[in-house]
Amino acid sequence: MREIRFNLLLLFIAFNVLFSPALSDLVIHKLDRRIDLSSQIVRTTTSLKVENNGIDTVSDILLPFPDHRAKNLAYLMATISEGKGKTKVSSGSLPVRLVNPEGMPPALSWYAISLPKELGTGESISLDVKAVFTHVLRPFPEKITQADIQLLAFQDGAYYLSPYIVKVQTLTVKLPEPKVESYTKLENTKFSGSEIKYGPYEKVPSFSYSPIVVHFVNNKPFTVAQELVREIEISHWGNVQVTENYNIYHAGAQITGEFSRLDYQARPHVRGSSAFKNLVAKLPPRAHSIYYRDEIGNISTSNIWGDSAKTLLEIEPRYPIFGGWRTSFTIGYGLPLQDFLFQSQGKRFLNISFGCPMDEVVIENLIVKVVLPEGSKDISVSVPFPVNQSKETKISHLDMVGRPVIVLEKTNAVPEHNQYFQVYYKFNSLSLLSEPLMLIFGFFFFFVACIVYMHADLTISKSSASYMAKLQWDEVQTAIQQFQNIMNRCMAVHDKIEASLRDLSRTGDVQACKAARKAADSLLKDLSKELKPLLSFLQSSPQAVQILSKVEELVAKEKELQEKLMLKHSTVVDCYEKKFGGRETENRVASVQQKIALLRQEVDDLFEIIDEI
Amino acid sequence: MVAKTEKSAVDLLKSPGMTSLFKSLKLKTKQQELLIRVTILFLVYVLAFITRLFSVLRYESMIHEFDPYFNYRVTQFLTQKGFYEFWNWFDSESWYPLGRIVGGTLFPGLMVTAYLIYRTLQFLRFAIHIREVCVLTAPFFASNTTLVAYFFGKELWDSGAGLVAAVLIAICPGYISRSVAGSYDNEGVAIFALLLTFYLFVKAVNTGSLAFALASAFGYFYMVSAWGGYVFIINLIPLYVMVLLITGRYSMRLYVAYNCTYILGMLLAMQIRFVGFQHVQSGEHMAAMGVFFLMQVFYFLDWVKHLLNDPKLFHTFLRITVTCAVGLGAIALGVGTASGYISPWTGRFYSLLDPTYAKDHIPIIASVSEHQPTAWSSFMFDFHILLFLFPAGLYFCFKRLSDATIFIVMYGLTSMYFAGVMVRLILVATPAVCLISAIAVSATIKNLTQLVRAKSKASHSASGKGTISKASSKGSLDQSLPFQRNGAIALLLGAFFLLSRYAIHCTWVTSEAYSSPSIVLAARGAHGNRVIFDDYREAYFWLRQNTPPDAKVMSWWDYGYQITAMGNRTVIVDNNTWNNTHIATVGRAMSSYEDEAYDIMRSLDVDYVLVVFGGVTGYSSDDINKFLWMVRIGGGVFPVIKEPDYLVNGEYRVDKGAAPKMLNCLMYKLSYYRFGEVTTEYGKPPGSQILYLLGMGLSPASTSAYISMVVVKLIFIKNQIWTKS
């Protein structure tokens, strides 16, 4: 590394000589550079004032980065700043594109900021350029033990690398803690608090380079997600389900030697200061059904706090993550649909944030999948920065053709990419009903099939003995059912006769009683007529042999009961007509009454026996 | 609570109140009964499922214990790679460096079942994870078992007994212990298959139907594919047939049922690679074959008897034939055994017949807690009132002896014996105990309700007839005993009380004893909050994420399946204890001095050693507790290791007064490494805060491994402490 740096330095000196006149039309009047090293992500903010001293108008401002740095460039944004000091207002970001200007030195990557309007001769403009780099900080030493603190080395140039002449420039390096092992001391270097200041330097020619190295303490977590797959599934039943699969490692100094959990547990800040124990995800408000698990099950160490502005989810991996260790897990949560899904011009659109909800996590490979409901059409995506797009289908619960999935891929994502993006699509609300309808029909057909099965005759051989027997048995059963019905009606008639007798004793209306008797007689006659074919059928059927005797017994007993009842009736009526006293009547009837009770008992028993068969 | 309503529903069925209620509906009696029966069965089906979900609700949807992790891993493999890959799978991740031919050394029934359920659900577009299917397979099959129990009970006695059997088996702790959600083990489906086979066989014997015999053979095939316990079936059925033959109950029905089941079942069972030709080659299966030939002899004799009308001639003929047949059989068996064609009985089989056998000859079987003889308390725990109902049921069975009841009596008695020999075989006895108890309950309640109903009817009809018939109705009453009705009601209430106690007991046992995944432990914290001890998975996940993919982990065999399934790393030995020598080598390494152990481990290519130590939190089932078995098993193969060396006056001690060999062996050193420091540093053992210590490496200068889970990296041992002298 050192050698490369040295070579680069030589190159730059050569460039100074060779190329400086070519781009000298633009001059940077004043440049303030601020490098923020307080986390694993290096953020540089450069405010520069550019003046056109040439004859031609200029529309682009070129920003060079060394190649090795450019490949770690995660985010670059330029804005025009107006006003001064605290009243500075930044307007919208300017378009930045990768260019390849001719005749420039190798090993540099060039970005061009397109100005909103061309810069004429003598005009000047103030710009703010924000660049975010990942994987730039190098742990030194590379391996530490559990008890050690983590030291990092950062290298950069004291002068701003620029193809233009810089008149006045300063550099501020902000450290996470006011602890520094060493730093390159140039002229005008100041170390105060947790900031190192270089400059101001005046009249620095283009492509000047003066290396600086800062070696400092940083125990901030170096959480890097090797891969993060976010799946956002829209359900029009009112839920946006987000599932995030993390594959995380600690990109800081690797742990060497042993790890003692007990020591860590006892004094986590001394024995394990470089490790991180938990991660905090800032989820949208009203997030619900939150879970946190991995391949082997639920992880029970997590906490949630929520208010109206956000939901905070604190998760602890199964073990503290030391340098070089990795872990993987999944978190998932549901969000209310109305917060994220809107309608415009006949289309629906999802408006949701792109990146990871955790702070200061570098994502090497971020894949965002948006699963739209089945039957969505005319899908289009709008993302504020370039991403790779592709399409998939996912088959989920009760899907016929699968749900369209938009896959967005972004490498080297940082929290700055946590911006809202939109997915537009058309969806007919009626298709919502298709799945419940499918279920309803599924069950309906199942029941219909059951009914058909119960009623259909699936016997193959219709002439087999067992089949015939079964048919006959069915017939016998229906016959017995009818028989029972008739018998029950007989018993009902008997009850009526008894009732008429009771009425008689109360009202003394002999005529009514006689009429009831007549009606009962005719009814019983009808019933016995109905009974005849049934009995003859039962007698003829071979299947009914075992039950026949009981049936016949029941018929006989019923007849007897009927006779006795009639006898009783006529006796009582007779007594009434002859105006006998109550006691007299009772005496006359008593013997018959006893028999009736006995017979009734027997008939009941027979009923029960037939029932059981 | 559900259990209770269930129970009362059964009682209500027989109570007069319910029938009168249904009479008001316009349904025929038959339909009413069918409706009630189907409703009860459905409720029992649901109950059997949901009572097994305690662990899912209390913890999570996860696989329990040890063996289920292997089954789960195999199922995952099956779903990812397909059936043929699975059938030919050589697993290099276990039994390093030997490996294991998984396809040929397991019973695939469970995995294939789960796979088929999974594929069916996928086909029906239910996108659920295979883990959920695996977790819920056992409860699902438990529900199915209740249905089989109903039909079996109906076949044995009547539909009332069937219903009671279904309810009893749905919540019987003896069965629940092996079929809670997450207990993804062979037994989960095997009990279903076992009962189904028995039911179909009894049905075949009762009807003489070829179709049921065929179905029984398929049931047997499923059982063979699912569990090694099929040996019980293949010995019980011949025994039953023998008993029928001896008691003179030979019939054509029996002939058809047994021959069809045996021949087809045997041929089908040979398709399972793990079983192979054992049906014709192993001593354990010979009884079935012998009975098969005996049946032919019986049939032949029957035919001859039919031809010969002279009984004297027939008796002579009988004597000659029986002597010849028995002689031939004996000679064939003798020749087969002598020539090695028929293998003798295995140690496991012996240990079933003789409870003391394993302790003397096979320490590895004896070392497993579920292979211990059963204590009375566990019978009481697992069966509760069924233990008292069982003899009563036997009485009813003997009172109404038939082919079917003879079967259930034999099943009950033999399985009860085996349940006494081994704790885990309580499972096999459970269906029999439930069925026999159901007969007792059903018959008793039926008798009692008949008494109650008879009286109520008499009094009802008496009051109906009003004042006139008062005197006459008395005549029919006085035939019965005094206070009979009250007695019957009291007994019914007693039965109801007992059954509800049973339901309460079962629910309590399920929730307290059988619903713990054993891999996650839960305790109550100081403030009554639940503290989860998830150390096992923490260590396994660390292994999975932070060790090289080809790392070899040495641990005692208990943790083998879990390390391969959750840690995804190669292990030296695992719970499939097929190679005793290999396990003994590990046992020897654990119980040797450090330098010797180091050589052994190097020769096994070990990178990591995993030791479980519960000394800090008071977790009792750690490796120090199991250490004597390591010594015994190691010593069984390597006489260098002698058990007395580790004991002081025959006593196992781990404190200052422990034996010197004990104090210097690898296991002790790893477990108690700098343990003294913990106690002096804190004054007393730290509480629940300190869960465990994940140690990577051991170095004398710094802290390291002594809390419950220790993963030691061997490389460091080599470099830093164990410089060999």
mmCIF file of N, CA, C and O in Angstrom, chain A residues 348-372:
data_model
loop_
_atom_site.group_PDB
_atom_site.id
_atom_site.type_symbol
_atom_site.label_atom_id
_atom_site.label_comp_id
_atom_site.label_asym_id
_atom_site.label_seq_id
_atom_site.Cartn_x
_atom_site.Cartn_y
_atom_site.Cartn_z
ATOM 1 N N ARG A 348 -52.123 2.391 -8.775
ATOM 2 C CA ARG A 348 -51.748 2.355 -7.368
ATOM 3 C C ARG A 348 -50.234 2.472 -7.297
ATOM 4 O O ARG A 348 -49.534 2.021 -8.197
ATOM 5 N N PHE A 349 -49.754 3.070 -6.254
ATOM 6 C CA PHE A 349 -48.305 3.006 -6.084
ATOM 7 C C PHE A 349 -47.913 2.824 -4.631
ATOM 8 O O PHE A 349 -48.544 3.316 -3.711
ATOM 9 N N LEU A 350 -46.846 2.049 -4.497
ATOM 10 C CA LEU A 350 -46.271 1.772 -3.190
ATOM 11 C C LEU A 350 -45.144 2.759 -2.976
ATOM 12 O O LEU A 350 -44.306 2.953 -3.852
ATOM 13 N N ASN A 351 -45.125 3.395 -1.820
ATOM 14 C CA ASN A 351 -44.077 4.359 -1.522
ATOM 15 C C ASN A 351 -43.423 3.932 -0.217
ATOM 16 O O ASN A 351 -43.988 4.094 0.856
ATOM 17 N N ILE A 352 -42.254 3.366 -0.330
ATOM 18 C CA ILE A 352 -41.623 2.789 0.860
ATOM 19 C C ILE A 352 -40.121 2.983 0.773
ATOM 20 O O ILE A 352 -39.580 3.195 -0.313
ATOM 21 N N SER A 353 -39.443 2.941 1.906
ATOM 22 C CA SER A 353 -38.010 3.242 1.889
ATOM 23 C C SER A 353 -37.219 2.044 1.382
ATOM 24 O O SER A 353 -37.616 0.904 1.547
ATOM 25 N N PHE A 354 -36.093 2.365 0.792
ATOM 26 C CA PHE A 354 -35.333 1.372 0.045
ATOM 27 C C PHE A 354 -34.393 0.568 0.931
ATOM 28 O O PHE A 354 -34.337 -0.642 0.865
ATOM 29 N N GLY A 355 -33.651 1.275 1.789
ATOM 30 C CA GLY A 355 -32.523 0.625 2.462
ATOM 31 C C GLY A 355 -32.901 -0.100 3.717
ATOM 32 O O GLY A 355 -34.058 -0.388 3.996
ATOM 33 N N CYS A 356 -31.853 -0.371 4.489
ATOM 34 C CA CYS A 356 -31.996 -1.150 5.704
ATOM 35 C C CYS A 356 -32.426 -0.234 6.847
ATOM 36 O O CYS A 356 -31.971 0.899 6.950
ATOM 37 N N PRO A 357 -33.306 -0.684 7.708
ATOM 38 C CA PRO A 357 -33.793 0.200 8.776
ATOM 39 C C PRO A 357 -32.798 0.390 9.919
ATOM 40 O O PRO A 357 -33.102 1.108 10.866
ATOM 41 N N MET A 358 -31.633 -0.243 9.835
ATOM 42 C CA MET A 358 -30.683 -0.113 10.937
ATOM 43 C C MET A 358 -29.682 0.995 10.631
ATOM 44 O O MET A 358 -29.337 1.240 9.493
ATOM 45 N N ASP A 359 -29.192 1.590 11.702
ATOM 46 C CA ASP A 359 -28.268 2.710 11.552
ATOM 47 C C ASP A 359 -26.867 2.226 11.205
ATOM 48 O O ASP A 359 -26.403 1.213 11.708
ATOM 49 N N GLU A 360 -26.204 2.975 10.368
ATOM 50 C CA GLU A 360 -24.777 2.780 10.108
ATOM 51 C C GLU A 360 -24.431 1.347 9.732
ATOM 52 O O GLU A 360 -23.465 0.771 10.207
ATOM 53 N N VAL A 361 -25.262 0.753 8.907
ATOM 54 C CA VAL A 361 -24.932 -0.579 8.405
ATOM 55 C C VAL A 361 -24.560 -0.432 6.936
ATOM 56 O O VAL A 361 -25.248 0.233 6.175
ATOM 57 N N VAL A 362 -23.439 -1.022 6.585
ATOM 58 C CA VAL A 362 -23.030 -1.029 5.185
ATOM 59 C C VAL A 362 -23.577 -2.309 4.567
ATOM 60 O O VAL A 362 -23.443 -3.384 5.153
ATOM 61 N N ILE A 363 -24.214 -2.186 3.427
ATOM 62 C CA ILE A 363 -24.765 -3.378 2.786
ATOM 63 C C ILE A 363 -24.031 -3.592 1.474
ATOM 64 O O ILE A 363 -24.103 -2.763 0.570
ATOM 65 N N GLU A 364 -23.317 -4.703 1.414
ATOM 66 C CA GLU A 364 -22.533 -4.936 0.207
ATOM 67 C C GLU A 364 -23.430 -5.279 -0.966
ATOM 68 O O GLU A 364 -23.157 -4.916 -2.096
ATOM 69 N N ASN A 365 -24.471 -6.014 -0.680
ATOM 70 C CA ASN A 365 -25.360 -6.406 -1.759
ATOM 71 C C ASN A 365 -26.793 -6.333 -1.251
ATOM 72 O O ASN A 365 -27.212 -7.168 -0.474
ATOM 73 N N LEU A 366 -27.492 -5.327 -1.690
ATOM 74 C CA LEU A 366 -28.867 -5.133 -1.205
ATOM 75 C C LEU A 366 -29.839 -5.533 -2.301
ATOM 76 O O LEU A 366 -29.751 -5.060 -3.427
ATOM 77 N N ILE A 367 -30.716 -6.458 -1.970
ATOM 78 C CA ILE A 367 -31.722 -6.903 -2.934
ATOM 79 C C ILE A 367 -33.087 -6.582 -2.356
ATOM 80 O O ILE A 367 -33.423 -7.042 -1.263
ATOM 81 N N VAL A 368 -33.828 -5.766 -3.041
ATOM 82 C CA VAL A 368 -35.183 -5.425 -2.593
ATOM 83 C C VAL A 368 -36.164 -6.076 -3.549
ATOM 84 O O VAL A 368 -36.085 -5.881 -4.760
ATOM 85 N N LYS A 369 -37.033 -6.904 -2.975
ATOM 86 C CA LYS A 369 -38.033 -7.569 -3.813
ATOM 87 C C LYS A 369 -39.393 -7.026 -3.427
ATOM 88 O O LYS A 369 -39.735 -7.014 -2.254
ATOM 89 N N VAL A 370 -40.117 -6.577 -4.398
ATOM 90 C CA VAL A 370 -41.474 -6.112 -4.126
ATOM 91 C C VAL A 370 -42.435 -7.126 -4.727
ATOM 92 O O VAL A 370 -42.439 -7.348 -5.936
ATOM 93 N N VAL A 371 -43.180 -7.785 -3.848
ATOM 94 C CA VAL A 371 -44.117 -8.803 -4.305
ATOM 95 C C VAL A 371 -45.485 -8.151 -4.418
ATOM 96 O O VAL A 371 -46.071 -7.746 -3.423
ATOM 97 N N LEU A 372 -45.972 -8.032 -5.631
ATOM 98 C CA LEU A 372 -47.269 -7.395 -5.855
ATOM 99 C C LEU A 372 -48.354 -8.474 -5.831
ATOM 100 O O LEU A 372 -48.066 -9.644 -6.034
#
